[in-house]
Coordinates of C-alpha atoms in Angstrom, one line a residue:
X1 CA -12.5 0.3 230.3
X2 CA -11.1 -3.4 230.2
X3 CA -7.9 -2.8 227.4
X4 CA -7.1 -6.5 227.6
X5 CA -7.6 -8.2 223.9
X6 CA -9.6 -11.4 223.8
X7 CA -8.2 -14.7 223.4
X8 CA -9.4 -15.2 220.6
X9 CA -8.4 -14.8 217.1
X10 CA -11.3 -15.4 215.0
X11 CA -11.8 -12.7 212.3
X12 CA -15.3 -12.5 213.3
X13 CA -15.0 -11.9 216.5
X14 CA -18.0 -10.4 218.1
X15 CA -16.5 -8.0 220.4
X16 CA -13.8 -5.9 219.5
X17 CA -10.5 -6.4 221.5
X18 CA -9.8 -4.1 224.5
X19 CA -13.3 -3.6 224.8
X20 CA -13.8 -5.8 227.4
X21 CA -17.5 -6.2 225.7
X22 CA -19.0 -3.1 225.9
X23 CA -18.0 -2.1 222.0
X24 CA -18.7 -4.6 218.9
X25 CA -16.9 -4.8 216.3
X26 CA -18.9 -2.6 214.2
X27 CA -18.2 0.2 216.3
X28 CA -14.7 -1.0 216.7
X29 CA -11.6 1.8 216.8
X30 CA -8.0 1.8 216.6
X31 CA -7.1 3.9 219.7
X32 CA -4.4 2.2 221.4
X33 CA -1.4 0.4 220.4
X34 CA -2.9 -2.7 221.8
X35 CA -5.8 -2.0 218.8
X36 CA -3.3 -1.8 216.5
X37 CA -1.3 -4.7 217.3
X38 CA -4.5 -6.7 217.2
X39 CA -4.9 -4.8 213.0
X40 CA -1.3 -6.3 212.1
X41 CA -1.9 -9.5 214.2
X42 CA -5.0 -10.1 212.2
X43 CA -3.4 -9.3 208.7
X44 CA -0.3 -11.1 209.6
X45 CA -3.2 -14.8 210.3
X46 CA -4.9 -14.0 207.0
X47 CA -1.2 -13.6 205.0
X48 CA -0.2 -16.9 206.5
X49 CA -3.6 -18.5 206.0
X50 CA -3.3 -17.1 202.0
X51 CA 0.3 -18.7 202.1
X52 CA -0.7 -22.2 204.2
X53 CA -3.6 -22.4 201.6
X54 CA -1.3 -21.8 198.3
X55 CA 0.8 -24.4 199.4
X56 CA -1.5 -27.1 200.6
X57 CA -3.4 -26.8 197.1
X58 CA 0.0 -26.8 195.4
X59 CA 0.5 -29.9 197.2
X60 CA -2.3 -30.8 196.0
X61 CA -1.9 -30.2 192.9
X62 CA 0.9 -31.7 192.2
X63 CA -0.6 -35.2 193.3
X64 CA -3.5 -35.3 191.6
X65 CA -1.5 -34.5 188.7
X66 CA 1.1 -37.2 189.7
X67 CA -2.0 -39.7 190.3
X68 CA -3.5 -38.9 186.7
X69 CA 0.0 -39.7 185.2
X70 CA 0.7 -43.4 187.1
X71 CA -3.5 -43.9 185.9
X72 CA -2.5 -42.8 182.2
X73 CA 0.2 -44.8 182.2
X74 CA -1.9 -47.7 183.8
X75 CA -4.6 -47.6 181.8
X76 CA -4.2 -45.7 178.8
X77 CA -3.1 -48.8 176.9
X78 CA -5.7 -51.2 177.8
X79 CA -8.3 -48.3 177.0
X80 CA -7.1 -47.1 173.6
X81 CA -7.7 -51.2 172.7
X82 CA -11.0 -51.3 174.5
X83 CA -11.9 -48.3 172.1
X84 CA -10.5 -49.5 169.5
X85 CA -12.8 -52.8 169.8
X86 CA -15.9 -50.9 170.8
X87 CA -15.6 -49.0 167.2
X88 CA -15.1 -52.3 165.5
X89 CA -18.5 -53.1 166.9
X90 CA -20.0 -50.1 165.8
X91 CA -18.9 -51.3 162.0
X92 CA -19.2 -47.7 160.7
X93 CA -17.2 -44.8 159.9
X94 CA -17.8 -43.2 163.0
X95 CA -13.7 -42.9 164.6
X96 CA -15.3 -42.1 168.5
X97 CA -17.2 -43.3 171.0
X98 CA -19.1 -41.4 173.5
X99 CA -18.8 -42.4 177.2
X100 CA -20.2 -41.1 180.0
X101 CA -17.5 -39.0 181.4
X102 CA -15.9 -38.5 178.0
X103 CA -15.2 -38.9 174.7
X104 CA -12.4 -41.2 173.0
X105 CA -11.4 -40.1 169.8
X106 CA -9.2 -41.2 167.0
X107 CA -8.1 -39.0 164.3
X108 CA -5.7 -39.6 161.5
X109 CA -2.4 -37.7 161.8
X110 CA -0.5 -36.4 158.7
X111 CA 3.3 -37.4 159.0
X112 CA 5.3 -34.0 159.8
X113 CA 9.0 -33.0 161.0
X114 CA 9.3 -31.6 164.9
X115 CA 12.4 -30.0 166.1
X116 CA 14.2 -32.5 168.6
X117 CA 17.1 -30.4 169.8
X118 CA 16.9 -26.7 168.7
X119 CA 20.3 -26.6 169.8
X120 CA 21.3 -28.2 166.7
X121 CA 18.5 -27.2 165.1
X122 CA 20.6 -23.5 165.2
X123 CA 23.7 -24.5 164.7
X124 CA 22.8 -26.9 161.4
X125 CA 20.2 -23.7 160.4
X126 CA 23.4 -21.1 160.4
X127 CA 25.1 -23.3 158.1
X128 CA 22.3 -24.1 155.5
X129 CA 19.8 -21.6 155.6
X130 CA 20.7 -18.9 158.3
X131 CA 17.8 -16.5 156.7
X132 CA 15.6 -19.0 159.7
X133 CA 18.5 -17.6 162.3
X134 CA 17.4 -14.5 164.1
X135 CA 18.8 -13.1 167.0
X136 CA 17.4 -10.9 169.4
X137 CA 18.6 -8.8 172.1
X138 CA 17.6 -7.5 174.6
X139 CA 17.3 -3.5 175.8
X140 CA 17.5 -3.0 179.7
X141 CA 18.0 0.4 181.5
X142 CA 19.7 1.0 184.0
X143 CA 18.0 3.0 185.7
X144 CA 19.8 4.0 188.8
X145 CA 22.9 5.4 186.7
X146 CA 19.9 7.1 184.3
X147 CA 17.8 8.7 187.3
X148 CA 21.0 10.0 188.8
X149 CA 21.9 11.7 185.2
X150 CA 18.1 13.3 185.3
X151 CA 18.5 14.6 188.9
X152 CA 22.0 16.3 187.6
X153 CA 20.2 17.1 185.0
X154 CA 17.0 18.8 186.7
X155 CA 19.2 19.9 189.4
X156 CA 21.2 22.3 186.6
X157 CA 18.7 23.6 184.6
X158 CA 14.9 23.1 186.4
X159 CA 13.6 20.9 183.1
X160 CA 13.2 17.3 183.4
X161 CA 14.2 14.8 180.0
X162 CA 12.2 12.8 178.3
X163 CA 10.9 9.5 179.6
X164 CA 11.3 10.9 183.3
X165 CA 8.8 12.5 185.2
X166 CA 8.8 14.0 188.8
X167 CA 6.7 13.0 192.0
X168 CA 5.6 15.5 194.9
X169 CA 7.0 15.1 198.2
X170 CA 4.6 13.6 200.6
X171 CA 3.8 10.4 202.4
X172 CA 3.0 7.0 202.0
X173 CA 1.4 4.6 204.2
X174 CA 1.8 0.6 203.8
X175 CA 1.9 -2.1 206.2
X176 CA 5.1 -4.3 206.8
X177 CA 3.9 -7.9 208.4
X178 CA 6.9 -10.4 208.5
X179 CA 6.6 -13.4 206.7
X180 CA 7.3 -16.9 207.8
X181 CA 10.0 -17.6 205.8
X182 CA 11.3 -13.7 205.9
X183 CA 11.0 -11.1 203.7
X184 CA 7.8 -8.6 204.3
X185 CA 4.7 -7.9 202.7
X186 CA 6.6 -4.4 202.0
X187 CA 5.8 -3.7 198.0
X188 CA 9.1 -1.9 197.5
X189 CA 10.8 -4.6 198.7

């Protein structure tokens, strides 16, 4: 049997690698460490393929959002006034007008008080009214010092305390493919 892997790297690949054609992909096994180089190879292409694709529409993203600012800030102007004449057309209570692709609305807005800095919102509310002051903490464990206390613990007298529970031994089986900017796809790390 041929144990070269094709040149290949389509996912799809109609012949399994190694095979030298005489297996398809169906009946595809992982036998040698060439097969299982091809596995990780392949999962390794479709991590970077996830990453490349995150990033491109990121990318993306971020300019079409960039675009719709520079055409707000264009436009927006010169469209609120178009509106504004269409209504006075229109010479009824209606406050919108329907386009095609959208609706432009005006509404009436009720004057109203927004926090600018809360900074100084705070510091002005302690001195005035500090019943609209609360502070929060936070609770964190540390759990390292805490587990180490339960295995003293468990160790001593067989019984585990509250909030801690204990695992079998055994095995576990996850795949580690680097990534291109380091770190792995390791979910402990």
């Amino acid at each position: 049997m041929n144990t070269t892997t094709p040149d290949t790297d389509d996912f799809f690949t109609p012949e399994a690698p190694g095979t030298g054609g005489t297996e398809t992909a169906e009946q595809f096994t992982i036998q040698t460490r060439e097969h299982a180089e091809w596995y990780l190879r392949k999962l390794a292409n479709l991590d970077r393929e996830e990453a490349s694709i995150r990033a491109q529409a990121e990318a993306m993203l971020t300019r079409v959002r960039s675009d719709r600012e520079s055409l707000m800030g264009r436009y927006a102007s010169q469209f609120e006034s178009f509106t504004r004449g269409e209504l006075e057309k229109q010479k009824g209570s209606r406050r919108s007008v329907l386009y095609f692709n959208g609706t432009a609305q005006f509404t009436s807005v009720a004057p109203r008080l927004i926090v600018e800095s809360e900074l100084d919102a705070i510091t002005t509310a302690r001195a005035v009214k500090p019943e609209t002051v609360t502070e929060e903490t936070i609770t964190k464990l540390d759990k390292k010092t805490f587990l180490a206390y339960a295995a003293t613990h468990f160790e001593e007298t067989g019984e585990l305390i509250p909030g801690v529970t204990r695992t079998e031994p055994g095995e576990r089986f996850y795949i580690k493919i680097p990534k291109a900017k380091g770190g792995t796809t390791d979910p402990d790390e």
